[in-house]
Amino acid sequence: MICYNPANFLALMFSALVYKKQSIAMLVEHFELIEAIGLNLFFLFIFGFIGLSMHDLMNKNDVPKMGKVVVYFVLFFGCFGFVVKGIIQFVWENQGMG
């Protein structure tokens, strides 16, 4: 396994000194879960930030209501695409396809 984060590398090295090999495998699985949750929360933050900045920009420039609807529609389906991708990936991995 390649550790890109120095904190993860140090934690794995420390755990190698303290725990048995079976415990290390469980620890690595937890790191992967935490990284996946962190990535999903990062996407949530980014989409929220983009939505707030678009809202502010549209209010400052007096965009008509139809323009706002189109912008929010596009932003919503961008977020919806990530959610659907995550659900499909989860289902496929649980069925053994991934």
Short mmCIF file of N, CA and C in Angstrom, two decimals, residues 15 19-20 26 41 43 49 53 60-61 69-70 77 84 90-91 93-94:
data_model
loop_
_atom_site.label_atom_id
_atom_site.label_comp_id
_atom_site.label_asym_id
_atom_site.label_seq_id
_atom_site.Cartn_x
_atom_site.Cartn_y
_atom_site.Cartn_z
N SER A 15 1.79 1.56 14.31
CA SER A 15 0.95 0.40 14.53
C SER A 15 1.68 -0.89 14.21
N TYR A 19 1.07 -3.44 17.09
CA TYR A 19 0.04 -4.43 16.84
C TYR A 19 0.55 -5.59 16.00
N LYS A 20 -0.22 -6.65 15.97
CA LYS A 20 0.10 -7.80 15.13
C LYS A 20 -0.33 -7.51 13.70
N MET A 26 -6.73 -4.56 9.69
CA MET A 26 -7.97 -3.89 10.09
C MET A 26 -7.76 -2.37 10.15
N LEU A 41 -17.14 14.23 2.14
CA LEU A 41 -17.42 15.49 2.84
C LEU A 41 -16.77 16.67 2.13
N PHE A 43 -16.32 16.88 -1.15
CA PHE A 43 -17.19 17.18 -2.29
C PHE A 43 -18.44 17.94 -1.84
N PHE A 49 -20.04 25.40 -1.32
CA PHE A 49 -19.32 26.65 -1.55
C PHE A 49 -19.63 27.21 -2.93
N SER A 53 -21.47 30.79 -3.65
CA SER A 53 -20.84 31.83 -4.46
C SER A 53 -21.69 32.16 -5.69
N LYS A 60 -25.89 39.87 -6.86
CA LYS A 60 -25.19 41.14 -7.10
C LYS A 60 -25.42 41.64 -8.53
N ASN A 61 -25.64 40.74 -9.49
CA ASN A 61 -25.78 41.13 -10.89
C ASN A 61 -27.23 41.14 -11.36
N VAL A 69 -32.94 29.79 -11.99
CA VAL A 69 -33.48 28.43 -12.02
C VAL A 69 -32.57 27.52 -12.84
N VAL A 70 -32.11 28.02 -13.98
CA VAL A 70 -31.23 27.21 -14.84
C VAL A 70 -29.90 26.93 -14.14
N PHE A 77 -27.94 18.96 -10.67
CA PHE A 77 -27.67 17.72 -11.39
C PHE A 77 -26.19 17.35 -11.38
N VAL A 84 -25.33 9.66 -7.40
CA VAL A 84 -25.70 8.44 -8.13
C VAL A 84 -24.47 7.58 -8.39
N PHE A 90 -21.21 1.71 -4.75
CA PHE A 90 -21.47 0.95 -3.53
C PHE A 90 -22.20 -0.37 -3.84
N VAL A 91 -23.22 -0.30 -4.69
CA VAL A 91 -23.98 -1.50 -5.03
C VAL A 91 -23.11 -2.49 -5.78
N GLU A 93 -19.83 -2.82 -5.71
CA GLU A 93 -18.81 -3.39 -4.85
C GLU A 93 -19.41 -4.43 -3.91
N ASN A 94 -20.64 -4.24 -3.47
CA ASN A 94 -21.26 -5.22 -2.60
C ASN A 94 -21.70 -6.48 -3.34
#
